[in-house]
Amino acid sequence: MRTLVMKFGGTSVGGPEAIRQVTDIVLEHTPHWDRLVVVVSAMSGVTDALTKGALTAAAGDDQTYRALVADLRALHYRAVDQLLRPDGERGALFAVVDEYLDTFETFCRSIHVLGEVTPRAMDAVTSLGERISARIVAAYLRQRGAKSEALDAIELVITDDTFQNAAPLMEETRERVQGRLVPLLDAGILPVVTGFIGATRDGITTTLGRGGSDYSAAILADCLDADELWIWTDVDGVMTADPRLVPEARVIPTLSYSEVGELAYYGAKVVHPKTIRPVIERDIPVWVKNTFNPQFPGTLITREAEPAAGTVKAVTAIKGMSMVTVEGRGMIGVPGIAARTFAAVASQGTSVLMISQSSSEQSISFVIPTNSVPKVVRAIEKEMALELARRDIDRVWSLDDVVIVTAVGAGMRRTTGVAARIFGALAKADVNVIAIAQGSSECSISLVVEGNAAARAVRQIHDEVILNARMSEAKAVPAAEGGAQ
Ligand code: ADP
Ligand code: ASP
Ligand code: MG
């Protein structure tokens, strides 16, 4: 029994031409697998628009969401109109689009009246994009002769109630997959499942966080014990850097789960950071492929990627960060300051992306998203009130507009001098490094740099440390040849 889960991202279902391409790919592969499950994102831009509608309504604006309803109707109608035949399901699908957009408008009207939007309401609103796209894709597959059915992941992916960032409850999800998805597959049906969304045990809609469709697909792959997971996107695979930032970026043929984990965690948007969690235990190979260049092999992600001679495989950046520092001479040798500091941060539900401590113990610095700074600083000041009054701690302050730049590659583990090469490259470009940390898995090194130096830092590491090392290898495949978008 060979099972494949394929996930198509927002651009891949972004318009009628793209959806046609998606169905070509699906229909080409269907005969080669016993079971095939398709997971789709909302059409590109839709989740952003839904979010904006809810936020502007909450802020007292009752015009923007109405305009967005019209835009979203035009976008979806165009797809339905161009894909579906009038003597087929076209009319029915127009009605589906209307129904979900009416729901959107009704939600926004209520949010406008209330003057606020709860995370729970936000999930109800943002889930609508995938519900529409899954139905359009399934209808078009039917028109092309497949026995396809759209399926809402609220029936499959059971989560906790952390709205907007829900965690799957794997036992329950596994049961649902067995009870609901497997019978469809056994009946020879090709399910098109909504990515991104789930539901609590009580059936309240949740979402897995922005970009979460990759994670949805991985959860289903795990529950089905799939042989492979293919993530179809709009670039040729995972690349040595974000191609929008570094046009010379190249596709990386193979990566390990931990390398991808680090890359995604530190900002490479191509795969959602949680995607590898479900697949890692079952060793499910993951391919990242380009919907618009399907013949190109893409990137293969497995447990052990071949050790790269180049040692650093990719560089990534994550913006919108601040570095918070707790400092004071009285901290030296006092046990428990670090533990209490991080307990205070955790009490605010904020996760720390990077930590560095000065060797003299006179300060602890850590990096968090800028929007969490005020509450985190307040929490630390409260926790350390006594130490601050006694001047054991002088101050708690934040440096805003910093970027974490991360170099990733499992080969770094065994190679000395990688850090030196990185710093050498940055010094040449006059980039000031504010702090440094090595990832716990030893397959990454992260640096904090000022916001305005970030692009320079990424390009410099890419040119000097990644491309140079690869020249001799001649293994890399230029993205342009692959026809990346
Ligand atoms: P999808 O809608 O298919 O999920 P995303 O927009 O979420 O697509 O992710 C794909 C995008 O990620 C690419 O278009 C690219 O701009 C960006 N990206 C950032 N870093 C990388 C990287 N290292 N390799 C490939 N793509 C990257
Ligand atoms: N549509 C969702 C988003 O834009 C999920 C996804 O695309 O993966 O965040
Ligand atoms: Mg994505």
Tab-separated table of C-alpha atoms and ligand atoms in Angstrom, residues 7-12 41 214 232-235 237-244 263 267-270, ligand 1:
chain	number	residue	atom	x	y	z
A	7	LYS	CA	0.286	19.889	-0.502
A	8	PHE	CA	-0.186	22.845	-2.832
A	9	GLY	CA	0.509	26.362	-1.514
A	10	GLY	CA	-1.249	29.656	-2.132
A	11	THR	CA	0.451	30.581	-5.392
A	12	SER	CA	-0.052	27.031	-6.681
A	41	SER	CA	-3.923	26.402	0.899
A	214	ASP	CA	2.550	22.509	5.264
A	232	TRP	CA	4.428	21.927	-4.054
A	233	THR	CA	5.252	25.621	-3.998
A	234	ASP	CA	6.368	28.438	-6.296
A	235	VAL	CA	10.138	27.910	-6.193
A	237	GLY	CA	12.920	23.720	-3.756
A	238	VAL	CA	14.598	24.860	-0.587
A	239	MET	CA	17.280	27.273	-1.682
A	240	THR	CA	20.587	28.506	-0.316
A	241	ALA	CA	18.844	31.808	0.590
A	242	ASP	CA	15.507	33.520	0.054
A	243	PRO	CA	15.536	34.072	-3.719
A	244	ARG	CA	13.728	37.370	-3.286
A	263	LEU	CA	16.094	27.047	8.411
A	267	GLY	CA	12.761	32.550	8.779
A	268	ALA	CA	12.900	30.495	5.551
A	269	LYS	CA	9.227	30.740	4.686
A	270	VAL	CA	9.300	27.892	2.165
B	1	ADP	P1	3.356	28.470	-0.413
B	1	ADP	O1	2.201	29.394	-0.602
B	1	ADP	O2	3.557	27.531	-1.560
B	1	ADP	O3	3.312	27.776	0.908
B	1	ADP	P2	5.280	30.350	0.603
B	1	ADP	O4	5.161	31.734	0.083
B	1	ADP	O5	4.755	30.068	1.953
B	1	ADP	O6	4.641	29.369	-0.484
B	1	ADP	O7	6.794	29.879	0.551
B	1	ADP	C1	7.525	29.939	-0.648
B	1	ADP	C2	8.372	31.200	-0.673
B	1	ADP	O8	9.347	31.129	0.361
B	1	ADP	C3	9.194	31.364	-1.915
B	1	ADP	O9	8.462	31.993	-2.933
B	1	ADP	C4	10.367	32.208	-1.437
B	1	ADP	O10	10.188	33.547	-1.755
B	1	ADP	C5	10.345	32.084	0.065
B	1	ADP	N1	11.617	31.617	0.636
B	1	ADP	C6	12.233	32.156	1.711
B	1	ADP	N2	13.369	31.520	1.973
B	1	ADP	C7	13.502	30.528	1.072
B	1	ADP	C8	14.477	29.515	0.830
B	1	ADP	N3	15.563	29.390	1.590
B	1	ADP	N4	14.269	28.668	-0.189
B	1	ADP	C9	13.187	28.778	-0.967
B	1	ADP	N5	12.234	29.720	-0.796
B	1	ADP	C10	12.374	30.592	0.199
